[in-house]
């Protein structure tokens, strides 16, 4: 019987020619894209029809058992594969046994008759969460080939519906944050094509991301042989209208259709096995079709195709979701154009996670150089600096000193010879990729180790910050954004203070000088590492030491310690109120709040203004506080600092004594003493400008959140978090117009979830080439993981692989292994014996603090958090730059 609830307005069977791209909710991702493909000039799509999601919903609504089972599925632990498998099987059985209502079956049978009753069909699942720009769902639901007769088509439509609940589909949806109840299934039924050759076309290289190079995989017979891995395909690489590389496989098997329905694996005739499946001309023609499809959908495509006597047919096209996006605007295409080259900002700021739109757009507004967004990350276009010999050499030099992998990635791009002739030098090289102004090493540097310089700079910054705090309180609505435009100019003025830049460079130059000269004169590796121990005025190292003082206030009170051990880090931010009810709790609360007053604006990923600050989620600090209570005794902060200072002083005396014993020793010792004084005077200041930026960011954030609250109260936004998915300019427009685009916010949420899964490269080109660089070294033992030596020493211990500060649970002697460490990780450094990160350079924050604490450290270790397992014993060679896995 017909379910009357679905009578009015229901479209249950549509010809593919009637389907439009915006009808994903009705015909699923595959159906919508096939409908769009059928209208692309020159593209031929097999005829067919679509059984819509209205039909699927009718069948499910008439089967109450499915609703009960979906409740069970939603409540199942996604890691319990057995439970997911069992419940999914029950759902599939219920859907298949429900059958197809008579009136719907008649509509489908009529569509089959119009297309050809005796013809063979491909019956293909088309879910609403499929072939999306952010998640392809490729292969998650079922397809059935060479289905003959109306009865068989009906049976396989039910099977497609049921395949929405296969184990792989259920788990894929859970991992992509998609509710099972929001996904519906349509089914595409197309005339079967019996190809001589079939395969897959990627309009961009799926490995390198190069948008100019297409890859064609081809084999004999049906494409199932390639998809299932039955055969190795022929592979053609096509660039700028010609085949630039080909690999011809030995094709021993193929899949062909059987006359009565179904498919069969067959042996390829011996004389055909090494014959190319396509000619070069055919591969180029196919890529030309692919470019039309790519232009139609606006992004690189993964296209399934087949070839018969009368040409190519396209049977599927979906976005390639694994490619890292290219910054806008993309340069015009052309065979002789030079690609733009971008360097990652996140690798220099120690924050490679995806940022939300408000976060990256705020950083753009306050940075010293133009930055381009791609994949929720920021990049600097260094193409002009690569164009002339002098600026190119300067760029490679400064990036090489900071992160050798960035330099190697840039050199890899340069070696491809796509830049054409160099242009004459145009003047100063300009600021580096990280966004801070650059000062020539040989000019304008501070040469006297005068502590008053740092004191003056700190005072200037604090005065500017106090003015911002005073003035921003009175601003709201459009007036707030007028004020912020001026505040951002002041922000950049403080950041570009010439004296500040000279002080930073003085510390860096002294470090480089000491490492170079003491290596040459005394054979010492990374000598500056020890000489900078406990350098004064380092706000980030002080942050770690001050948390030891917080532990001192808590340690004497067992009830407070027990209370903190029970705090839920993810949902326990009211714990401060609970402290005052305990003996000693008042003093503990005061210690934590004092710490937050100085450092509460910090957090992991702090360059993204949308990240919750410690003041907003103080429970984040509970794990490192408890680690300090457990692993240290009273007065540890003062002892640690004094031990470092004395060790640096002893090393200084030793170095100077040894130098004086050398030829021309007095001169060498005098020069070295001057550089030691310089590095100790200015190395600590290296961390202060970032602290000032984050302080200002917290004030901006508080003002913007207050504005978000007003927008929610006025019904303009649904929740304050919505502002995170708007750029700064879009938020200003919403405040001025009192109108917001809910669809834009929803789309940005989806995009952000997808961007979180991507790994950003160190260097990216406008052609989409993602290059992360490699170490070209022959001094690393077999099996060891190469990296960059940033803090001298060697240590062996248990690896603690951590991706979140809130997961801190450390024991004495542990080695921290993580993706990156911005200043917020510094409180953990005191409790570990060594450091390994995937991202970092010689002068990034983690490296500076590791040296400050005397912590052996190796950074820039590719895939360290995946190659090293939590709990494994490892040895960190901080002097030589590699990590050994011992078990």
Coordinates of C-alpha atoms in Angstrom, one line a residue, residues 386-614:
X386 CA 62.7 33.9 -5.7
X387 CA 62.9 35.8 -8.9
X388 CA 66.2 37.6 -8.3
X389 CA 69.5 36.0 -7.3
X390 CA 70.2 38.2 -4.2
X391 CA 66.7 38.1 -2.7
X392 CA 66.5 34.4 -3.5
X393 CA 69.8 33.7 -1.7
X394 CA 68.7 35.8 1.3
X395 CA 65.4 34.0 1.5
X396 CA 67.0 30.5 1.4
X397 CA 69.6 31.6 4.0
X398 CA 67.0 32.9 6.5
X399 CA 64.6 29.9 6.0
X400 CA 67.5 27.5 6.2
X401 CA 68.6 28.8 9.5
X402 CA 65.1 28.6 10.9
X403 CA 63.9 25.3 9.3
X404 CA 66.1 23.4 6.9
X405 CA 63.0 21.5 5.6
X406 CA 61.5 24.8 4.3
X407 CA 64.8 25.6 2.5
X408 CA 64.9 22.1 1.0
X409 CA 61.3 22.4 -0.1
X410 CA 62.0 25.7 -1.8
X411 CA 65.1 24.3 -3.5
X412 CA 63.1 21.3 -4.7
X413 CA 60.7 23.7 -6.4
X414 CA 63.5 25.7 -7.9
X415 CA 65.2 22.6 -9.2
X416 CA 62.2 22.0 -11.4
X417 CA 63.3 24.9 -13.6
X418 CA 59.8 26.6 -13.9
X419 CA 60.9 30.1 -12.9
X420 CA 62.5 31.2 -16.1
X421 CA 65.2 33.8 -16.2
X422 CA 66.1 35.7 -13.1
X423 CA 65.2 39.4 -12.9
X424 CA 67.6 42.1 -11.6
X425 CA 67.7 42.6 -7.9
X426 CA 65.0 45.1 -6.9
X427 CA 66.3 46.2 -3.5
X428 CA 65.8 44.9 0.0
X429 CA 64.6 41.4 0.4
X430 CA 61.6 42.3 2.6
X431 CA 60.2 40.5 5.6
X432 CA 60.4 36.8 6.0
X433 CA 57.5 34.3 5.6
X434 CA 56.6 34.3 9.3
X435 CA 55.4 37.8 9.2
X436 CA 57.9 39.7 11.4
X437 CA 60.0 42.3 9.7
X438 CA 63.5 41.3 8.8
X439 CA 66.7 43.2 9.6
X440 CA 69.9 42.8 7.6
X441 CA 72.4 40.8 9.7
X442 CA 75.3 43.1 8.9
X443 CA 73.4 46.4 9.6
X444 CA 71.5 48.2 12.3
X445 CA 72.0 45.4 14.9
X446 CA 72.3 46.1 18.6
X447 CA 75.9 45.5 19.4
X448 CA 76.0 46.5 23.1
X449 CA 74.5 44.1 25.7
X450 CA 72.5 46.9 27.5
X451 CA 69.7 45.4 29.6
X452 CA 68.1 48.8 29.6
X453 CA 67.1 48.3 26.0
X454 CA 64.9 45.3 26.9
X455 CA 63.4 47.1 29.9
X456 CA 62.5 50.1 27.6
X457 CA 60.9 47.8 25.0
X458 CA 58.8 46.0 27.6
X459 CA 57.6 49.3 29.0
X460 CA 56.7 50.5 25.6
X461 CA 54.6 47.4 24.9
X462 CA 52.9 47.5 28.3
X463 CA 52.0 51.2 27.9
X464 CA 50.4 50.5 24.5
X465 CA 48.6 47.4 25.9
X466 CA 47.2 49.4 28.8
X467 CA 45.8 52.0 26.4
X468 CA 44.1 49.4 24.4
X469 CA 42.6 47.8 27.4
X470 CA 41.3 51.1 28.6
X471 CA 39.8 52.3 25.3
X472 CA 38.3 49.1 23.9
X473 CA 36.0 48.7 26.9
X474 CA 33.8 51.6 25.8
X475 CA 33.3 50.4 22.2
X476 CA 30.5 48.3 20.7
X477 CA 28.6 47.9 17.5
X478 CA 30.0 49.7 14.4
X479 CA 32.1 51.9 16.6
X480 CA 34.0 48.9 17.8
X481 CA 35.1 48.0 14.3
X482 CA 36.1 51.6 13.6
X483 CA 38.2 51.5 16.8
X484 CA 39.8 48.1 15.8
X485 CA 40.9 49.4 12.5
X486 CA 43.0 52.0 14.4
X487 CA 44.1 49.3 17.0
X488 CA 45.4 47.1 14.3
X489 CA 47.6 49.9 13.1
X490 CA 49.0 50.4 16.6
X491 CA 49.4 46.6 16.8
X492 CA 51.6 46.6 13.7
X493 CA 53.5 49.7 14.9
X494 CA 54.5 47.9 18.1
X495 CA 55.4 44.7 16.2
X496 CA 57.6 46.6 13.8
X497 CA 59.4 48.8 16.4
X498 CA 62.9 49.1 14.9
X499 CA 64.5 48.8 18.3
X500 CA 62.5 45.6 19.1
X501 CA 63.6 44.0 15.8
X502 CA 67.2 44.9 16.4
X503 CA 67.1 43.4 19.9
X504 CA 65.7 40.2 18.5
X505 CA 68.2 40.0 15.8
X506 CA 71.0 40.7 18.3
X507 CA 70.2 37.6 20.2
X508 CA 69.8 35.5 17.1
X509 CA 73.1 36.8 15.5
X510 CA 75.0 36.2 18.7
X511 CA 73.6 32.6 18.8
X512 CA 74.7 31.9 15.2
X513 CA 78.1 33.5 15.8
X514 CA 78.8 31.4 18.9
X515 CA 77.7 28.2 17.2
X516 CA 79.8 28.9 14.1
X517 CA 83.0 30.2 15.8
X518 CA 83.1 27.9 18.8
X519 CA 82.5 25.0 16.4
X520 CA 85.4 26.2 14.3
X521 CA 87.8 27.1 17.1
X522 CA 86.9 24.5 19.8
X523 CA 85.0 21.8 17.9
X524 CA 81.9 22.4 20.1
X525 CA 78.5 21.6 18.6
X526 CA 75.7 24.0 19.3
X527 CA 77.7 25.7 22.0
X528 CA 75.2 28.5 22.4
X529 CA 72.6 26.1 23.8
X530 CA 74.3 25.8 27.2
X531 CA 75.4 29.5 27.2
X532 CA 71.8 30.6 27.0
X533 CA 70.6 28.6 30.0
X534 CA 68.4 30.7 32.4
X535 CA 68.8 33.8 30.2
X536 CA 67.0 36.6 32.0
X537 CA 63.7 38.1 30.8
X538 CA 62.3 35.1 29.0
X539 CA 58.5 35.5 29.5
X540 CA 57.8 32.0 28.2
X541 CA 60.3 30.2 30.4
X542 CA 59.1 32.3 33.4
X543 CA 55.6 31.0 32.6
X544 CA 56.7 27.4 33.2
X545 CA 58.6 28.3 36.3
X546 CA 55.7 30.2 37.7
X547 CA 53.5 27.1 37.3
X548 CA 55.9 25.3 39.6
X549 CA 55.2 28.1 42.2
X550 CA 51.5 27.3 41.8
X551 CA 52.2 23.7 42.6
X552 CA 54.0 24.8 45.7
X553 CA 50.8 26.5 46.9
X554 CA 48.8 23.3 46.3
X555 CA 51.2 20.5 47.4
X556 CA 50.8 21.0 51.2
X557 CA 47.0 20.5 50.9
X558 CA 46.0 16.8 50.3
X559 CA 42.3 17.5 50.0
X560 CA 43.0 20.1 47.3
X561 CA 45.2 17.7 45.4
X562 CA 42.5 15.0 45.6
X563 CA 39.9 17.4 44.4
X564 CA 42.0 18.5 41.4
X565 CA 42.6 14.8 40.5
X566 CA 38.8 14.5 40.0
X567 CA 38.4 17.6 37.8
X568 CA 37.1 16.9 34.3
X569 CA 39.5 18.8 32.1
X570 CA 37.0 19.0 29.3
X571 CA 34.0 20.1 31.4
X572 CA 35.3 21.3 34.8
X573 CA 35.9 25.0 34.5
X574 CA 33.8 25.7 37.6
X575 CA 36.4 24.0 39.7
X576 CA 37.8 27.3 41.1
X577 CA 34.6 27.9 43.0
X578 CA 34.8 24.4 44.5
X579 CA 38.4 25.0 45.8
X580 CA 37.4 27.6 48.4
X581 CA 35.3 25.0 50.3
X582 CA 38.4 23.0 51.0
X583 CA 41.2 23.4 53.6
X584 CA 43.9 25.3 51.8
X585 CA 41.6 25.8 48.8
X586 CA 41.6 29.6 49.2
X587 CA 45.3 29.9 48.8
X588 CA 45.3 27.4 45.9
X589 CA 42.6 29.4 44.1
X590 CA 44.5 32.7 44.6
X591 CA 47.7 31.1 43.2
X592 CA 45.9 29.9 40.1
X593 CA 44.1 33.2 39.6
X594 CA 47.4 35.1 40.0
X595 CA 48.9 32.9 37.3
X596 CA 45.9 33.4 35.0
X597 CA 46.1 37.2 35.4
X598 CA 49.6 37.1 33.9
X599 CA 49.2 34.2 31.5
X600 CA 45.5 33.5 31.1
X601 CA 45.5 34.9 27.6
X602 CA 47.6 31.9 26.4
X603 CA 46.5 28.6 25.0
X604 CA 47.5 25.9 22.5
X605 CA 47.3 27.3 19.0
X606 CA 47.1 30.9 20.4
X607 CA 47.6 32.6 17.0
X608 CA 44.0 31.6 16.3
X609 CA 41.8 34.0 18.2
X610 CA 38.9 31.5 18.3
X611 CA 40.8 29.0 20.4
X612 CA 39.7 29.0 24.1
X613 CA 42.2 30.8 26.4
X614 CA 43.3 29.5 29.7

